[in-house]
Amino acid sequence: SQGYDYTVKNNGLENIIAMTGSCGECAEAAEDKRDVAILVKSDLFGSGNDELGAILMKSFMYALTELSTNISHLIFMNGGVRLTTEGSPVLEHLQVLEESGVEILSCGTCLD
């Protein structure tokens, strides 16, 4: 259990596992660990309505700045690289993420 307690509840569709407790060594290791990378392949979030997709992407990037998850990398490819260029509506959010230690990577071929 490594210092954690857990409960399992079944709501008829799925098992829900809740963990509680603390482990000093585990907490310290988790604080220093950045293990989440996010691949962004489009400047829109989802498909269908482009205007809504742009709004959702801006909201998503803002939400990333508010997360306590330790994101290590944001990787932009294909149409997603447009979010990293001048005039992008999410540059402010990307700057906040970069200042917090997130590495922002853009596909050089995609920028051409």
Coordinates of C-alpha atoms in Angstrom, one line a residue:
S1 CA 0.0 0.0 0.0
Q2 CA 3.1 2.3 0.3
G3 CA 1.3 4.4 3.0
Y4 CA -1.9 4.8 1.0
D5 CA -5.4 3.5 1.7
Y6 CA -7.9 2.8 -1.1
T7 CA -11.5 2.1 -1.6
V8 CA -13.2 0.5 -4.6
K9 CA -16.8 1.4 -5.5
N10 CA -18.8 0.0 -8.3
N11 CA -21.5 2.2 -9.8
G12 CA -22.9 -0.5 -12.0
L13 CA -20.8 0.6 -15.1
E14 CA -17.3 0.9 -13.7
N15 CA -15.1 0.4 -10.7
I16 CA -14.0 3.7 -9.1
I17 CA -10.8 3.5 -7.0
A18 CA -10.1 6.3 -4.6
M19 CA -6.7 6.6 -2.9
T20 CA -6.0 8.6 0.3
G21 CA -3.1 9.0 2.6
S22 CA 0.4 10.2 2.1
C23 CA 3.8 8.9 1.8
G24 CA 6.5 11.5 2.4
E25 CA 9.1 9.9 0.1
C26 CA 6.5 9.3 -2.6
A27 CA 5.2 12.9 -2.4
E28 CA 8.7 14.3 -2.7
A29 CA 9.4 12.1 -5.7
A30 CA 6.1 13.1 -7.4
E31 CA 6.8 16.8 -6.9
D32 CA 10.0 16.6 -8.9
K33 CA 8.6 14.4 -11.6
R34 CA 7.5 15.9 -14.9
D35 CA 6.2 13.0 -17.0
V36 CA 3.3 14.3 -19.1
A37 CA 3.8 15.2 -22.7
I38 CA 1.0 16.6 -24.8
L39 CA 0.9 16.4 -28.6
V40 CA -1.1 19.1 -30.4
K41 CA -1.8 18.3 -34.0
S42 CA -4.3 21.1 -34.8
D43 CA -5.0 24.7 -34.0
L44 CA -8.6 23.6 -33.3
F45 CA -9.9 21.4 -30.6
G46 CA -12.1 18.7 -32.1
S47 CA -13.8 18.9 -35.5
G48 CA -17.0 20.2 -37.0
N49 CA -17.4 23.9 -36.1
D50 CA -14.1 25.7 -36.6
E51 CA -15.1 28.8 -34.5
L52 CA -16.0 26.5 -31.6
G53 CA -12.8 24.5 -32.1
A54 CA -10.7 27.7 -31.8
I55 CA -12.5 28.7 -28.6
L56 CA -12.1 25.3 -27.1
M57 CA -8.4 25.2 -27.9
K58 CA -7.9 28.6 -26.3
S59 CA -9.8 27.3 -23.2
F60 CA -7.8 24.1 -23.2
M61 CA -4.5 25.9 -23.2
Y62 CA -5.6 28.2 -20.4
A63 CA -6.7 25.1 -18.4
L64 CA -3.2 23.7 -18.8
T65 CA -1.8 26.8 -17.0
E66 CA -4.1 26.1 -14.1
L67 CA -3.4 22.3 -13.7
S68 CA -1.2 21.0 -10.9
T69 CA -0.1 18.2 -13.3
N70 CA 3.6 18.3 -14.1
I71 CA 3.6 18.7 -17.9
S72 CA 7.1 18.2 -19.3
H73 CA 6.5 19.0 -23.0
L74 CA 4.0 20.5 -25.3
I75 CA 4.7 19.3 -28.8
F76 CA 3.2 21.1 -31.8
M77 CA 2.9 19.4 -35.2
N78 CA 1.1 19.9 -38.4
G79 CA -1.6 22.6 -38.0
G80 CA -0.9 22.8 -34.3
V81 CA 2.3 24.8 -35.0
R82 CA 0.1 27.8 -35.9
L83 CA -0.6 28.1 -32.2
T84 CA 3.1 28.9 -31.6
T85 CA 3.4 31.6 -34.1
E86 CA 3.0 35.4 -34.0
G87 CA -0.7 36.4 -33.6
S88 CA -1.8 33.1 -32.0
P89 CA -4.6 33.6 -29.5
V90 CA -2.8 31.2 -27.0
L91 CA 0.7 32.7 -27.0
E92 CA 0.1 34.2 -23.5
H93 CA -0.8 30.8 -22.2
L94 CA 2.2 29.1 -23.8
Q95 CA 4.5 31.7 -22.2
V96 CA 3.0 31.0 -18.8
L97 CA 3.6 27.2 -19.3
E98 CA 7.1 27.8 -20.6
E99 CA 7.9 29.9 -17.5
S100 CA 6.6 27.1 -15.3
G101 CA 9.1 24.7 -16.9
V102 CA 7.2 23.2 -19.7
E103 CA 9.3 22.7 -22.8
I104 CA 7.5 24.0 -25.9
L105 CA 8.5 22.2 -29.1
S106 CA 7.4 23.0 -32.7
C107 CA 7.9 20.9 -35.8
G108 CA 10.3 22.8 -38.0
T109 CA 9.1 21.2 -41.2
C110 CA 5.5 22.0 -40.3
L111 CA 6.5 25.7 -39.8
D112 CA 7.7 26.0 -43.4

